[in-house]
Amino acid sequence: MKTGGLSRKETEARVSAVIPRLYVICRAWGCAPDVCDEVVQEAVIAALDKYQQLRDPDLLETWLISILNNCHRMYLRKYRRETCYEEDSLIDERTPDASLEQERIVIQVRIAMSHLSDEHRKVLTLVDMEGLSYRDVADALGIRIGTVMSRVSRARESLRRQLKQLLNQQEQPSGQSAPTLRSLK
């Protein structure tokens, strides 16, 4: 059966190709690897069960992210807890060992991201890491485009403050306060 231009087999193949990206998105939202496995699996099952609802094959990824978002919400409701980063999971295994500086930056960004709200983490991940347009993010998360823009702006500012604070903590010997920074125009 063909729906929206894709047969069941074509849909399965295209969904399978997007699974690694869904996993990365879920991981960036703060889920532990085992939770990512569960949430992504639920999203894939839901997508394949409802593949007839996909009207435009060009919007498959946005549609899948929307389903992933819903599965993530259901998971959080089911377990009534915030998904948080574990100390051991802050290191990205894909970062080469030879690049210590890059690894340090990745860890700092992950720590700072863990302090963002779920809504801010989602929009920031989808816009800045996945490169989706504001419109696609709005469609995927079921929110208005103005809300996406507002959340991205607030998330970036919060992330900037968190990273500045982390850098100041690392650069200052204990017992000394950080110097005040001033903006130059």
CSV table of C-alpha atoms in Angstrom, one decimal:
chain,number,residue,atom,x,y,z
A,1,MET,CA,0.0,0.0,0.0
A,2,LYS,CA,1.3,3.5,-0.9
A,3,THR,CA,0.5,6.6,1.1
A,4,GLY,CA,1.9,10.0,0.6
A,5,GLY,CA,4.1,8.7,-2.2
A,6,LEU,CA,5.9,6.1,0.0
A,7,SER,CA,5.2,2.4,0.3
A,8,ARG,CA,5.5,0.6,3.6
A,9,LYS,CA,8.9,-0.8,2.5
A,10,GLU,CA,10.2,2.6,1.3
A,11,THR,CA,9.0,4.1,4.6
A,12,GLU,CA,10.8,1.4,6.6
A,13,ALA,CA,14.0,2.0,4.7
A,14,ARG,CA,13.9,5.8,5.1
A,15,VAL,CA,13.0,5.5,8.8
A,16,SER,CA,15.9,3.1,9.4
A,17,ALA,CA,18.3,5.6,7.8
A,18,VAL,CA,17.2,8.3,10.3
A,19,ILE,CA,17.5,6.1,13.5
A,20,PRO,CA,21.1,7.2,14.3
A,21,ARG,CA,20.1,10.9,14.0
A,22,LEU,CA,17.0,10.3,16.3
A,23,TYR,CA,19.3,8.7,18.8
A,24,VAL,CA,21.7,11.7,18.8
A,25,ILE,CA,18.8,14.1,19.2
A,26,CYS,CA,17.4,12.1,22.1
A,27,ARG,CA,20.9,11.9,23.7
A,28,ALA,CA,21.3,15.7,23.3
A,29,TRP,CA,18.0,16.1,25.1
A,30,GLY,CA,19.6,14.6,28.2
A,31,CYS,CA,18.5,11.0,28.0
A,32,ALA,CA,20.8,8.2,29.2
A,33,PRO,CA,21.8,5.7,26.5
A,34,ASP,CA,19.4,3.0,27.7
A,35,VAL,CA,16.5,5.6,27.7
A,36,CYS,CA,17.5,6.7,24.2
A,37,ASP,CA,17.2,3.2,23.0
A,38,GLU,CA,13.7,2.9,24.5
A,39,VAL,CA,12.4,6.3,23.3
A,40,VAL,CA,13.8,5.9,19.8
A,41,GLN,CA,12.4,2.4,19.5
A,42,GLU,CA,9.0,3.6,20.6
A,43,ALA,CA,9.2,6.5,18.1
A,44,VAL,CA,10.1,4.1,15.2
A,45,ILE,CA,7.4,1.7,16.1
A,46,ALA,CA,4.8,4.5,16.3
A,47,ALA,CA,6.0,5.9,13.0
A,48,LEU,CA,5.8,2.5,11.2
A,49,ASP,CA,2.4,1.9,12.7
A,50,LYS,CA,1.1,5.3,11.4
A,51,TYR,CA,3.1,5.6,8.3
A,52,GLN,CA,-0.1,6.2,6.3
A,53,GLN,CA,-0.5,9.5,8.1
A,54,LEU,CA,2.7,10.9,6.4
A,55,ARG,CA,1.3,13.0,3.6
A,56,ASP,CA,4.6,14.6,2.3
A,57,PRO,CA,7.6,12.3,2.1
A,58,ASP,CA,9.9,15.3,2.1
A,59,LEU,CA,8.8,16.0,5.7
A,60,LEU,CA,9.7,12.5,7.0
A,61,GLU,CA,12.5,13.7,9.3
A,62,THR,CA,10.3,16.5,10.8
A,63,TRP,CA,7.5,14.0,11.3
A,64,LEU,CA,9.8,11.5,13.0
A,65,ILE,CA,11.2,14.2,15.3
A,66,SER,CA,7.7,15.1,16.2
A,67,ILE,CA,6.9,11.5,17.1
A,68,LEU,CA,10.2,11.3,19.0
A,69,ASN,CA,9.2,14.4,21.0
A,70,ASN,CA,5.9,12.8,21.9
A,71,CYS,CA,7.5,9.6,22.9
A,72,HIS,CA,10.0,11.5,25.0
A,73,ARG,CA,7.2,13.4,26.7
A,74,MET,CA,5.3,10.1,27.4
A,75,TYR,CA,8.5,8.6,28.9
A,76,LEU,CA,9.0,11.6,31.2
A,77,ARG,CA,5.3,11.4,32.3
A,78,LYS,CA,5.5,7.7,32.8
A,79,TYR,CA,8.5,7.8,35.0
A,80,ARG,CA,7.7,11.3,36.5
A,81,ARG,CA,11.3,12.4,36.6
A,82,GLU,CA,13.5,14.8,34.8
A,83,THR,CA,16.0,13.2,32.5
A,84,CYS,CA,19.5,14.3,33.6
A,85,TYR,CA,23.0,13.7,32.7
A,86,GLU,CA,25.0,11.2,34.7
A,87,GLU,CA,28.5,12.2,35.6
A,88,ASP,CA,30.0,9.3,33.6
A,89,SER,CA,27.9,10.0,30.5
A,90,LEU,CA,29.2,13.5,30.0
A,91,ILE,CA,32.2,12.2,28.0
A,92,ASP,CA,31.4,11.8,24.3
A,93,GLU,CA,33.0,8.4,23.3
A,94,ARG,CA,33.3,9.7,19.7
A,95,THR,CA,35.7,12.4,20.6
A,96,PRO,CA,39.3,11.4,19.7
A,97,ASP,CA,41.5,10.8,22.7
A,98,ALA,CA,44.2,12.9,21.1
A,99,SER,CA,42.1,16.0,21.2
A,100,LEU,CA,42.0,16.9,24.9
A,101,GLU,CA,40.9,20.4,24.4
A,102,GLN,CA,38.0,19.4,22.2
A,103,GLU,CA,37.0,16.9,24.8
A,104,ARG,CA,37.1,19.5,27.6
A,105,ILE,CA,34.8,21.8,25.5
A,106,VAL,CA,32.4,19.0,24.8
A,107,ILE,CA,32.1,18.2,28.5
A,108,GLN,CA,31.6,21.8,29.4
A,109,VAL,CA,28.9,22.3,26.8
A,110,ARG,CA,27.1,19.1,28.0
A,111,ILE,CA,27.3,20.2,31.6
A,112,ALA,CA,25.9,23.6,30.6
A,113,MET,CA,23.2,22.0,28.4
A,114,SER,CA,22.1,19.8,31.4
A,115,HIS,CA,21.2,23.0,33.3
A,116,LEU,CA,18.7,24.1,30.5
A,117,SER,CA,15.0,23.3,30.8
A,118,ASP,CA,13.7,20.5,28.7
A,119,GLU,CA,12.0,22.9,26.3
A,120,HIS,CA,15.1,25.0,25.8
A,121,ARG,CA,17.3,22.0,25.3
A,122,LYS,CA,15.0,20.6,22.6
A,123,VAL,CA,14.8,23.7,20.5
A,124,LEU,CA,18.5,24.4,20.8
A,125,THR,CA,19.4,20.9,19.9
A,126,LEU,CA,17.2,20.9,16.8
A,127,VAL,CA,18.2,24.3,15.6
A,128,ASP,CA,21.9,24.5,16.4
A,129,MET,CA,23.0,20.9,16.3
A,130,GLU,CA,20.6,19.4,13.8
A,131,GLY,CA,20.3,22.4,11.6
A,132,LEU,CA,16.6,22.4,11.3
A,133,SER,CA,14.8,25.6,10.4
A,134,TYR,CA,12.6,27.3,12.9
A,135,ARG,CA,9.5,26.3,10.9
A,136,ASP,CA,10.6,22.6,11.0
A,137,VAL,CA,11.2,22.8,14.7
A,138,ALA,CA,7.8,24.4,15.3
A,139,ASP,CA,6.1,21.7,13.3
A,140,ALA,CA,8.1,18.9,15.0
A,141,LEU,CA,7.4,20.1,18.5
A,142,GLY,CA,3.9,21.4,17.8
A,143,ILE,CA,4.6,25.0,19.0
A,144,ARG,CA,4.5,28.4,17.3
A,145,ILE,CA,7.5,29.6,15.3
A,146,GLY,CA,7.7,32.7,17.6
A,147,THR,CA,7.9,30.4,20.6
A,148,VAL,CA,10.8,28.5,18.9
A,149,MET,CA,12.6,31.8,18.2
A,150,SER,CA,12.1,33.0,21.8
A,151,ARG,CA,13.2,29.7,23.3
A,152,VAL,CA,16.3,29.5,21.1
A,153,SER,CA,17.2,33.0,22.1
A,154,ARG,CA,16.7,32.3,25.8
A,155,ALA,CA,18.5,29.0,25.6
A,156,ARG,CA,21.5,30.5,23.9
A,157,GLU,CA,21.8,33.2,26.5
A,158,SER,CA,21.4,30.8,29.3
A,159,LEU,CA,24.0,28.5,27.7
A,160,ARG,CA,26.4,31.5,27.3
A,161,ARG,CA,26.0,32.4,31.0
A,162,GLN,CA,26.6,28.8,32.1
A,163,LEU,CA,29.7,28.4,29.9
A,164,LYS,CA,31.1,31.7,31.1
A,165,GLN,CA,30.5,30.6,34.7
A,166,LEU,CA,32.2,27.2,34.1
A,167,LEU,CA,35.2,29.0,32.5
A,168,ASN,CA,35.5,31.4,35.3
A,169,GLN,CA,35.4,28.6,37.9
A,170,GLN,CA,38.2,26.8,36.1
A,171,GLU,CA,40.4,29.8,35.6
A,172,GLN,CA,40.2,31.2,39.2
A,173,PRO,CA,42.3,29.7,42.0
A,174,SER,CA,40.2,28.8,45.0
A,175,GLY,CA,39.5,31.7,47.3
A,176,GLN,CA,39.7,34.4,44.6
A,177,SER,CA,36.7,36.0,43.0
A,178,ALA,CA,36.4,36.3,39.2
A,179,PRO,CA,37.1,39.7,37.8
A,180,THR,CA,34.1,41.5,36.4
A,181,LEU,CA,33.8,41.5,32.6
A,182,ARG,CA,32.8,44.5,30.6
A,183,SER,CA,31.4,44.6,27.1
A,184,LEU,CA,33.3,46.5,24.4
A,185,LYS,CA,31.3,47.9,21.6
